[in-house]
Amino acid sequence: MKFGVKELPKSKRMRFLFFLLVPFLVFGQTSDDKKELYFVALYTTGDAWDNSKAPNEQAYFKAHSNFLQQLRSGKIIALGARYDETGMVLFKASDLTAAKTLIHSDSAVQNKLFEVEVHEFSTFYNGCIQ
C-alpha cells in the first residue's frame, strides 16, 4: 500500500507540514537587531589620583559617579563591584569599539584619575545576581 501526503488524513497532513516547515521558520529568520554583548571595564587609579585625598575629594570623581549613574539609568550597566584596588563594571555594548568609546568618554578616564581596561565578557555559566 502506497501513501502520499494527499492520502493521509487532514490532521496528519497538517502535522506533517508543521514539522516539515518548523526548521525553516526557526532557523531561516534573520534579525536586523544587533545582539548586545557584555563587556567588563576594570578601573584602577591613574596618574591624577591624589593619595592624600579621600575618593569623594578627588578631581573628576563626582563627574565619574554621575557618568556611571547615567549608564545605570539607561540600563547599560548590568552590575558594578570592587575587589582589592580595582573597580569593575559589567555593561552592554554592540561591539568592543563601542564599549571602549563609551567608557573612555568618562571625564575621569580622560583626565587620568582612572586607568581603565575594557574586555569582552563571555559567560560560561549563566546565573542570576540579585
Coordinates of C-alpha atoms in Angstrom, one line a residue:
M1 CA 0.0 0.0 0.0
K2 CA 1.4 3.4 -1.1
F3 CA 0.8 6.6 0.9
G4 CA 1.4 10.0 -0.5
V5 CA 0.8 13.2 1.5
K6 CA -2.6 13.7 -0.1
E7 CA -3.7 10.2 1.0
L8 CA -3.0 11.0 4.7
P9 CA -5.9 12.3 6.8
K10 CA -6.1 16.1 7.1
S11 CA -4.9 16.2 10.7
K12 CA -1.8 14.1 9.9
R13 CA -1.1 16.2 6.8
M14 CA -1.2 19.3 8.9
R15 CA 1.2 17.8 11.4
F16 CA 3.5 16.6 8.7
L17 CA 3.6 20.1 7.1
F18 CA 4.1 21.7 10.5
F19 CA 7.2 19.5 11.3
L20 CA 8.5 20.0 7.8
L21 CA 8.3 23.8 7.9
V22 CA 9.3 24.5 11.5
P23 CA 13.1 24.3 10.9
F24 CA 12.8 26.8 8.1
L25 CA 10.7 29.1 10.3
V26 CA 13.1 28.9 13.2
F27 CA 16.4 28.9 11.5
G28 CA 15.5 30.9 8.5
Q29 CA 14.6 34.1 10.5
T30 CA 17.1 36.9 10.4
S31 CA 17.1 39.9 12.6
D32 CA 18.2 43.4 11.8
D33 CA 18.8 44.0 15.6
K34 CA 22.4 43.6 16.6
K35 CA 22.8 41.4 19.7
E36 CA 24.1 43.3 22.6
L37 CA 27.2 41.9 24.1
Y38 CA 28.6 42.2 27.6
F39 CA 31.9 43.9 28.4
V40 CA 33.9 44.4 31.6
A41 CA 35.6 47.7 32.5
L42 CA 38.4 47.3 35.1
Y43 CA 39.2 50.6 36.8
T44 CA 42.4 51.3 38.7
T45 CA 43.7 54.6 40.0
G46 CA 45.6 56.7 37.4
D47 CA 48.3 59.3 37.5
A48 CA 46.0 62.1 38.6
W49 CA 44.9 60.2 41.7
D50 CA 46.0 62.0 44.9
N51 CA 46.6 59.5 47.7
S52 CA 46.3 62.3 50.3
K53 CA 42.7 62.8 49.4
A54 CA 39.5 60.7 50.0
P55 CA 37.8 59.4 46.9
N56 CA 35.0 61.9 47.0
E57 CA 37.6 64.7 47.2
Q58 CA 39.3 63.7 44.0
A59 CA 39.0 65.9 40.9
Y60 CA 36.5 64.4 38.4
F61 CA 35.3 61.8 41.0
K62 CA 31.8 63.4 41.1
A63 CA 31.7 63.5 37.3
H64 CA 32.7 59.8 37.2
S65 CA 29.9 58.9 39.7
N66 CA 27.4 60.9 37.5
F67 CA 28.6 59.1 34.4
L68 CA 28.1 55.7 36.0
Q69 CA 24.7 56.8 37.3
Q70 CA 23.6 57.8 33.7
L71 CA 24.7 54.3 32.5
R72 CA 22.7 52.6 35.3
S73 CA 19.6 54.7 34.5
G74 CA 19.9 53.8 30.8
K75 CA 20.1 50.1 31.8
I76 CA 23.6 49.8 30.2
I77 CA 25.3 48.7 33.4
A78 CA 24.4 45.1 34.5
L79 CA 26.5 45.3 37.7
G80 CA 29.3 47.0 39.4
A81 CA 31.7 45.8 42.1
R82 CA 35.1 46.4 43.7
Y83 CA 37.8 44.0 44.6
D84 CA 41.2 44.9 46.1
E85 CA 42.1 48.2 44.4
T86 CA 40.1 47.6 41.3
G87 CA 36.6 48.7 40.3
M88 CA 34.7 46.6 37.9
V89 CA 31.7 47.5 35.8
L90 CA 29.8 44.9 33.6
F91 CA 27.9 46.6 30.8
K92 CA 26.3 46.2 27.4
A93 CA 27.5 47.5 24.1
S94 CA 27.2 46.4 20.4
D95 CA 30.9 45.7 20.0
L96 CA 34.4 46.2 21.5
T97 CA 34.9 49.5 19.7
A98 CA 31.6 50.9 21.0
A99 CA 32.4 49.6 24.5
K100 CA 35.8 51.3 24.6
T101 CA 34.4 54.5 23.2
L102 CA 31.7 54.6 25.8
I103 CA 34.0 54.0 28.8
H104 CA 36.7 56.4 27.5
S105 CA 34.1 59.2 27.3
D106 CA 34.2 59.3 31.1
S107 CA 36.0 62.6 32.1
A108 CA 37.7 60.8 35.0
V109 CA 39.3 58.4 32.5
Q110 CA 40.1 61.3 30.0
N111 CA 41.8 63.2 32.8
K112 CA 43.7 60.2 34.1
L113 CA 42.0 59.9 37.5
F114 CA 41.4 56.3 36.5
E115 CA 43.2 53.9 34.1
V116 CA 40.7 51.5 32.5
E117 CA 40.9 48.2 30.6
V118 CA 37.9 47.1 28.6
H119 CA 37.4 43.4 27.7
E120 CA 34.6 41.4 26.1
F121 CA 32.8 39.4 28.8
S122 CA 31.9 35.9 27.8
T123 CA 29.9 33.8 30.2
F124 CA 30.4 30.0 30.5
Y125 CA 27.9 29.6 33.2
N126 CA 24.7 31.7 33.2
G127 CA 23.3 32.7 36.6
C128 CA 21.5 35.4 38.4
I129 CA 22.8 38.1 40.7
Q130 CA 20.3 39.9 42.8

